[in-house]
Short mmCIF file of C-alpha atoms and ligand atoms in Angstrom, two decimals:
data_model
loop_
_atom_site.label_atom_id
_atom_site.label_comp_id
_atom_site.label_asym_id
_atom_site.label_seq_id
_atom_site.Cartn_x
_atom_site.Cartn_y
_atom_site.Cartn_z
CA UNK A 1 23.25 15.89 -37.61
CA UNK A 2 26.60 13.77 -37.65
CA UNK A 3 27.41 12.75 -33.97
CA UNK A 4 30.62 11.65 -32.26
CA UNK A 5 29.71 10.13 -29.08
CA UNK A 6 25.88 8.85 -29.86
CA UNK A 7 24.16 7.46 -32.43
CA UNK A 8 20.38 8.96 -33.05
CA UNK A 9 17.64 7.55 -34.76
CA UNK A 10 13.99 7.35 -35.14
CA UNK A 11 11.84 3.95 -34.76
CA UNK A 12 8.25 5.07 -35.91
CA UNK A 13 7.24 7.87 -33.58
CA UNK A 14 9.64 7.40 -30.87
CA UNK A 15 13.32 8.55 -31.11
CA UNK A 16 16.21 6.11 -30.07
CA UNK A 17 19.54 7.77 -28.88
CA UNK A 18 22.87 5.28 -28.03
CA UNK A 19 25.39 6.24 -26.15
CA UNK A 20 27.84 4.95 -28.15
CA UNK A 21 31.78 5.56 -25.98
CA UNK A 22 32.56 2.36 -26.02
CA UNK A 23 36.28 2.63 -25.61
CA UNK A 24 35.42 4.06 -22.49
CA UNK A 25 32.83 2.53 -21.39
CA UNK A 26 30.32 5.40 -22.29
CA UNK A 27 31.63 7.31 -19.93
CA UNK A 28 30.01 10.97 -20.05
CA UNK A 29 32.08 13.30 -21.34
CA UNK A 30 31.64 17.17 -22.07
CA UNK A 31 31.10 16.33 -25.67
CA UNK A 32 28.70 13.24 -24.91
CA UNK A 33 26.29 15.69 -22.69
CA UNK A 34 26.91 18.29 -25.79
CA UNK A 35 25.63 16.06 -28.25
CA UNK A 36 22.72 14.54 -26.20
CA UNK A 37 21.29 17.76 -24.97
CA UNK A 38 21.21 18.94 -29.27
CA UNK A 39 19.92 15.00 -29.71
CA UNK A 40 17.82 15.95 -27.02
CA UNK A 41 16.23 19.03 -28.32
CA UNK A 42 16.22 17.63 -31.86
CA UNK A 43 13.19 15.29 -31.19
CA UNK A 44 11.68 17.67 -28.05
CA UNK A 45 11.15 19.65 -31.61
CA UNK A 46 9.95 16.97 -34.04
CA UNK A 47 6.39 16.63 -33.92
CA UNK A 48 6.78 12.91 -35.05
CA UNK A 49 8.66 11.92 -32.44
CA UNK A 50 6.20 11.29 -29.25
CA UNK A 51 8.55 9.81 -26.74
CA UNK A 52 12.32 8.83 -26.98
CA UNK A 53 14.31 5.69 -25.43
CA UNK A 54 17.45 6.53 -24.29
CA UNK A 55 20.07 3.52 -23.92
CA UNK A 56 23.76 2.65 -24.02
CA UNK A 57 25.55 -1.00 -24.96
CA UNK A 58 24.63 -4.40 -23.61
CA UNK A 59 27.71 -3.74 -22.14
CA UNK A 60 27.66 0.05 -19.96
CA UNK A 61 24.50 2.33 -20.15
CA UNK A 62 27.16 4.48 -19.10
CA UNK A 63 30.26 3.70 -16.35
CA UNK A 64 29.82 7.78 -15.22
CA UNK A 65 31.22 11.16 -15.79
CA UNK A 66 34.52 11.12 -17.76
CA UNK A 67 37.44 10.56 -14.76
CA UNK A 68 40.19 11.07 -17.19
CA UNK A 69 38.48 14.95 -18.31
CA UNK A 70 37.68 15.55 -14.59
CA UNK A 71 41.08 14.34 -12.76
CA UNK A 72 42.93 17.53 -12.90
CA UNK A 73 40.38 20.29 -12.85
CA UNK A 74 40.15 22.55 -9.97
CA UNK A 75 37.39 24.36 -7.55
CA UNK A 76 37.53 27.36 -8.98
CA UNK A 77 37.35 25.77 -12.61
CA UNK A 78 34.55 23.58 -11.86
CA UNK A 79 32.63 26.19 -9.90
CA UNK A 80 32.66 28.96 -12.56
CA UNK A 81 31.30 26.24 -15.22
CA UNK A 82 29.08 24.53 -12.96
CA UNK A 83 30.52 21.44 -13.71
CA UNK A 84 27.52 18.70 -13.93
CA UNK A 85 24.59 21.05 -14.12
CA UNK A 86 25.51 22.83 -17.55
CA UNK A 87 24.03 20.55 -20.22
CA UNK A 88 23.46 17.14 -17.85
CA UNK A 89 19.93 19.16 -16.29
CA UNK A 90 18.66 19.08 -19.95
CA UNK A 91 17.74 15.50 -19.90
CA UNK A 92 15.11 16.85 -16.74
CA UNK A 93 13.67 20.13 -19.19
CA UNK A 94 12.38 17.44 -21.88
CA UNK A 95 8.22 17.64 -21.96
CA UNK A 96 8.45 14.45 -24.00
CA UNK A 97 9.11 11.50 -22.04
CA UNK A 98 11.96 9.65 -21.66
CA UNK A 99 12.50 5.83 -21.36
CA UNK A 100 16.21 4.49 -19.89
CA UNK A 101 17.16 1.34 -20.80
CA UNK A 102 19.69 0.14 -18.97
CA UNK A 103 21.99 -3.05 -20.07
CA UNK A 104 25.45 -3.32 -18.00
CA UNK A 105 26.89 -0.50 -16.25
CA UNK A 106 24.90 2.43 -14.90
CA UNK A 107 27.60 4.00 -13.02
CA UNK A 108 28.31 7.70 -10.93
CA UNK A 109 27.00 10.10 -13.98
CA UNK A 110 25.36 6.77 -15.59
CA UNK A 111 23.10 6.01 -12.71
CA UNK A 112 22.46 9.61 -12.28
CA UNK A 113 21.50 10.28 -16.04
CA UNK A 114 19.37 6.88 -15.75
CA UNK A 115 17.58 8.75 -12.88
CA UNK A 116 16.79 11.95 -14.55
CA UNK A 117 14.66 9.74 -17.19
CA UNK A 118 11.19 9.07 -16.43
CA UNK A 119 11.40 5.39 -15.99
CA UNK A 120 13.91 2.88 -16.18
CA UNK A 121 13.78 -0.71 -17.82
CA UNK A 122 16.44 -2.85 -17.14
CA UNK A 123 18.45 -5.45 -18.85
CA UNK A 124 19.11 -8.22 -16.69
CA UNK A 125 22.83 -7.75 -16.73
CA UNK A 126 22.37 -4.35 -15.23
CA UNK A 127 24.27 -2.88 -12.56
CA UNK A 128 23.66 0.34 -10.97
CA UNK A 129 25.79 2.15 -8.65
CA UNK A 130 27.17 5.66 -7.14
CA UNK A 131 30.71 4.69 -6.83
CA UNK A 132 32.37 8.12 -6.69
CA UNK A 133 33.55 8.03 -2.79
CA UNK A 134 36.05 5.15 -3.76
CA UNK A 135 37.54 8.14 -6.40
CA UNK A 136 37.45 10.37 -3.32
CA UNK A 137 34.18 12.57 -4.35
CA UNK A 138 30.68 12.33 -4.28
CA UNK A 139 27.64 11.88 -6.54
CA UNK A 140 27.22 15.18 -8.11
CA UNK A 141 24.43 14.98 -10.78
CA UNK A 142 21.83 13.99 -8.67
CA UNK A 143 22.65 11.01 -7.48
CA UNK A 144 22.31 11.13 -3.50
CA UNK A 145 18.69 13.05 -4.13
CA UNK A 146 17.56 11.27 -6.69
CA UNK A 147 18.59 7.61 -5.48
CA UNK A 148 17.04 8.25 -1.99
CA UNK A 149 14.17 9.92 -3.16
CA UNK A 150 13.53 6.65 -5.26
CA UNK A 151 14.89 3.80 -2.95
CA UNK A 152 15.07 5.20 0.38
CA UNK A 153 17.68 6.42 2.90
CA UNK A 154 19.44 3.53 4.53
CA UNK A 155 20.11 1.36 0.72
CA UNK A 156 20.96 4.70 -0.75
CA UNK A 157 23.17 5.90 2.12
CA UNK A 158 24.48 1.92 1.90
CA UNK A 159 25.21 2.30 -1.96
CA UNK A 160 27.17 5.88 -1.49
CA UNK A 161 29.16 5.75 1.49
CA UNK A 162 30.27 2.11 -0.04
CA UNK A 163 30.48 2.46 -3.48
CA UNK A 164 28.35 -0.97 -3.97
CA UNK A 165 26.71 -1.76 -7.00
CA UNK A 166 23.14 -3.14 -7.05
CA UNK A 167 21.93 -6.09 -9.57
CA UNK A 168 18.97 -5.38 -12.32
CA UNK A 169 16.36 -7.91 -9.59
CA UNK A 170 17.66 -6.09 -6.45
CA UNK A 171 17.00 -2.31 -8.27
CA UNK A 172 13.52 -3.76 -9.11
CA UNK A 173 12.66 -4.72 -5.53
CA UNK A 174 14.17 -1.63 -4.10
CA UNK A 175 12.19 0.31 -7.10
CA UNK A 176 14.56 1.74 -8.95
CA UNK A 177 13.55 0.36 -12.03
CA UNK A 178 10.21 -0.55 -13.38
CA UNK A 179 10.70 -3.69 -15.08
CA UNK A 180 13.68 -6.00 -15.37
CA UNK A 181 13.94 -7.66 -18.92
CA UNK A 182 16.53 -10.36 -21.09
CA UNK A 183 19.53 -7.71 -21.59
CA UNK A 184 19.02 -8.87 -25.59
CA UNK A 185 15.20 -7.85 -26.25
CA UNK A 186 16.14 -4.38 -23.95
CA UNK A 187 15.81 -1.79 -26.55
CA UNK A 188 13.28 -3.50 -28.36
CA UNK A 189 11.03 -3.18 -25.24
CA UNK A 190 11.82 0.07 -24.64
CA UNK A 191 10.70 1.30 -28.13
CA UNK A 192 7.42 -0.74 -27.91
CA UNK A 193 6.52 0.74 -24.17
CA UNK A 194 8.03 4.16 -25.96
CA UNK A 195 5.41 3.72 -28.69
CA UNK A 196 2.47 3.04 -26.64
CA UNK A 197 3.22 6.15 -24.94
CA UNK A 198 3.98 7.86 -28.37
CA UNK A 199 0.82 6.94 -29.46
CA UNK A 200 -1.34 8.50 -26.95
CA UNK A 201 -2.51 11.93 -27.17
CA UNK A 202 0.47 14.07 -26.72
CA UNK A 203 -0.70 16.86 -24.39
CA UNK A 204 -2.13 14.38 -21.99
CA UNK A 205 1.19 12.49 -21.72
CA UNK A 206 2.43 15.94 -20.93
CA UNK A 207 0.40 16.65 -18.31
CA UNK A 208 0.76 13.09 -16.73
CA UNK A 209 4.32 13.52 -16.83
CA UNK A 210 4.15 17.05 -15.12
CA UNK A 211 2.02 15.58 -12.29
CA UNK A 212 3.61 12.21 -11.42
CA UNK A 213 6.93 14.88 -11.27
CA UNK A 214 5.30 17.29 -8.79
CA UNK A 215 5.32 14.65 -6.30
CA UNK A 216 8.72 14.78 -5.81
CA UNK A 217 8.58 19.10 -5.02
CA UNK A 218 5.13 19.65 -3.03
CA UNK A 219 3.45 18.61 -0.03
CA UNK A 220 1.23 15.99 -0.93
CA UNK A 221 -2.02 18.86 -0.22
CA UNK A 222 -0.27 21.12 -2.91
CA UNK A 223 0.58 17.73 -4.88
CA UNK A 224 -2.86 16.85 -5.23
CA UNK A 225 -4.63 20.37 -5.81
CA UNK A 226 -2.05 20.56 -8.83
CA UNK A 227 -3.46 17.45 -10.17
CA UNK A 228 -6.43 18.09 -9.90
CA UNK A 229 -5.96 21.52 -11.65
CA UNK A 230 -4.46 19.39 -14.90
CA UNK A 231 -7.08 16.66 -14.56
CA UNK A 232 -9.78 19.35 -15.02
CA UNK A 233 -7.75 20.88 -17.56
CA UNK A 234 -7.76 17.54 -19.81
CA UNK A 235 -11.57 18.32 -20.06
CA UNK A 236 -10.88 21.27 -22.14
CA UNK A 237 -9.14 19.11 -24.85
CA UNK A 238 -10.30 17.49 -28.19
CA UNK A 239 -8.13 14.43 -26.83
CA UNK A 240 -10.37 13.95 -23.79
CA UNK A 241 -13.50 13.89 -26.00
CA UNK A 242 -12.60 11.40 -28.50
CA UNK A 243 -10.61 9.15 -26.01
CA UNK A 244 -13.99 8.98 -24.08
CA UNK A 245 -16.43 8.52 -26.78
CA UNK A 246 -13.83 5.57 -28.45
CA UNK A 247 -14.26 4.36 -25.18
CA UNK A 248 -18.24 4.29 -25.12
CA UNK A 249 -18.57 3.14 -29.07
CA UNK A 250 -16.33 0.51 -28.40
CA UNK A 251 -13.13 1.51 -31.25
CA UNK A 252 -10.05 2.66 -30.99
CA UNK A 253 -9.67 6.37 -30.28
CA UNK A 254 -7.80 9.07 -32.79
CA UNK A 255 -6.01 11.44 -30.88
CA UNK A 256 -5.40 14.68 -32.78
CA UNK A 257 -2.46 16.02 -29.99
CA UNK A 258 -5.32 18.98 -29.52
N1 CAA B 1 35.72 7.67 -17.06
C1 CAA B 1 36.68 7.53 -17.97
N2 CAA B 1 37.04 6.34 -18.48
C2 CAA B 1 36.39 5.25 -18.05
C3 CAA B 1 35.36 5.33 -17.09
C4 CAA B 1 35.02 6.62 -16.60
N3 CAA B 1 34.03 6.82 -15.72
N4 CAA B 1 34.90 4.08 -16.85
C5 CAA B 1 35.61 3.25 -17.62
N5 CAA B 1 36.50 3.95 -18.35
C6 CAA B 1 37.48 3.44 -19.31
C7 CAA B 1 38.64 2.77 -18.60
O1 CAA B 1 39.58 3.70 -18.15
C8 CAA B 1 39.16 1.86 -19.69
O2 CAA B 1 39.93 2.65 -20.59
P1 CAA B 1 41.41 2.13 -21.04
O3 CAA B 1 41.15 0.85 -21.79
O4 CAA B 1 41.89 3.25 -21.91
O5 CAA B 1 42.18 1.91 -19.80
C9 CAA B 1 37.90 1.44 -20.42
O6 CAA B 1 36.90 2.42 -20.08
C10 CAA B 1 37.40 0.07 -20.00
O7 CAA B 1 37.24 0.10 -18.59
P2 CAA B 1 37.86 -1.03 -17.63
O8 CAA B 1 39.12 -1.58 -18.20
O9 CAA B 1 37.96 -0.45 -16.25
O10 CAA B 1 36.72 -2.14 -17.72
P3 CAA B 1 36.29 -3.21 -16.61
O11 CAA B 1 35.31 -4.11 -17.28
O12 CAA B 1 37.48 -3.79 -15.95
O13 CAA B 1 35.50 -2.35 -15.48
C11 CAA B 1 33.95 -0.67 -14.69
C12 CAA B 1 34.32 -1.67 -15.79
C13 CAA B 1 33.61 -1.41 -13.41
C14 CAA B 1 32.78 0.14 -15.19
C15 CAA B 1 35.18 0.25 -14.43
O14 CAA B 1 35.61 0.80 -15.67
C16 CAA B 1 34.92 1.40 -13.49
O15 CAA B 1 34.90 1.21 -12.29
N6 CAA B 1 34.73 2.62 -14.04
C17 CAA B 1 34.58 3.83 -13.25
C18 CAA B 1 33.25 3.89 -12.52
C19 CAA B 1 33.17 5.14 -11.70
O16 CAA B 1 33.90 5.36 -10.76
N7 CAA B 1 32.19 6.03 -12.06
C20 CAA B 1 31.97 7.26 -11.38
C21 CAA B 1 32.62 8.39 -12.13
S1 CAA B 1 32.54 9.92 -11.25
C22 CAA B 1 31.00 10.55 -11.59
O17 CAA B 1 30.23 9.98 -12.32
C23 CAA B 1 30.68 11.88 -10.93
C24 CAA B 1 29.23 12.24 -11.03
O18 CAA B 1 28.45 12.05 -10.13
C25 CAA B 1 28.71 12.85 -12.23
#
């Protein structure tokens, strides 16, 4: 599939999309989201792809939602299209996970997008922020959720009333990203971490990824009964039998994704 605004490709078993915008900074734009939902669903359907890194330039991950396509548009317009959810909410349905990595500029949309992955490594030149109230609007993709549900209320409040933008070692103490790496062996990382993950048995990731999610909708009571529905579930699968016995005989185990 020939792509505009990204570049797709596959790395072994994990699939590698780029935002690649960079006369604009990567800015997210309606065909961007277009092409990166289809990206998106492309590898969610390839059963060689196990995981997928997602990633901008060294320069902007992405510096937000396109201002120039949103300037002029009105309530009524953006209402009746749902401007932000349509397409952008994909990036949340994916079963497979999803590794950011972030070098330069993760922005409005770009921080928000960042956020709807399952983990973020940084670059070290990375800068995250929700700058939208110094255009005179507000996070609208997530952003004052997700950022408080991850770092808290009074730096996330801090970051959107202000606009400020956080460094990669400040959004790894506040725990906004996992891991903070050199900006130049980013996407390299991310592929290897993607491929360890890749190479695990499939449906477990899955589940994993289901339950560390549920966290973030239940009481912790209905949080924990749900895991431990899917743990006992795991015992019902090939995967679970031959990841154990590797274990005891002392090899490496062959999942079979069953
Ligand atoms: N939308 C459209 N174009 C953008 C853009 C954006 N979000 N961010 C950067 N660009 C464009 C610039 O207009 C510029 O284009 P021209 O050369 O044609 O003028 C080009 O990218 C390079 O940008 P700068 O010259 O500004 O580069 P810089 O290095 O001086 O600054 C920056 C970089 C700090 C990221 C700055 O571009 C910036 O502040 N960008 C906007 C950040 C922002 O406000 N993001 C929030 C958007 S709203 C949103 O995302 C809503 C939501 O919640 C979904």
């Amino acid at each position: 599939m020939a792509f505009e605004n990204i570049t797709v490709e596959t790395r072994g078993n994990v699939g590698l999309i780029t935002l690649n915008r960079p006369q604009a900074m990567n800015a997210l734009c309606a065909a961007l989201i277009k092409e990166l939902g289809q990206a998106l669903d492309t590898f969610e359907a390839d059963d060689s792809v196990g995981a997928v890194v997602l990633t901008g330039s060294e320069k902007a991950f992405a510096a937000g939602a396109d201002i120039k396509e949103m300037a002029s548009r009105g309530y009524m317009d953006v209402y009746l299209s749902n401007f932000i959810t349509n397409g952008w909410e994909q990036i949340t349905k994916c079963r497979k996970p999803i590794v950011a990595a972030v070098a330069g500029f993760a922005l409005g949309g770009g921080c928000e997008v960042a956020m709807m992955c399952d983990f973020i490594l940084a670059g070290d030149n990375a800068k995250f922020g929700q700058p939208e109230i110094t255009i005179g609007t507000i996070p609208g993709a997530g952003g004052t959720q997700r950022l408080t549900r991850a770092i808290g209320k009074s730096k996330a409040m801090e970051m959107c009333l202000t606009g400020r933008m956080m460094d990669a070692a400040e959004a790894e103490r506040a725990g906004l990203v996992s891991r903070v790496i050199p900006a130049a062996e980013l996407v390299d990382e991310a592929v290897k971490v993607a491929g360890k993950i890749a190479a695990l048995s499939r449906p477990i990731v899955m589940l994993c990824k289901e339950s560390v999610n549920a966290a973030f909708e239940t009481t912790l009571t209905q949080g924990i009964t749900f895991e431990r529905r899917l743990f006992h579930s795991t015992f019902s699968t090939e995967d679970q039998k031959e990841g154990m016995a590797a274990f005891v005989e002392k090899r490496k185990p062959a999942f079979k994704n069953r």
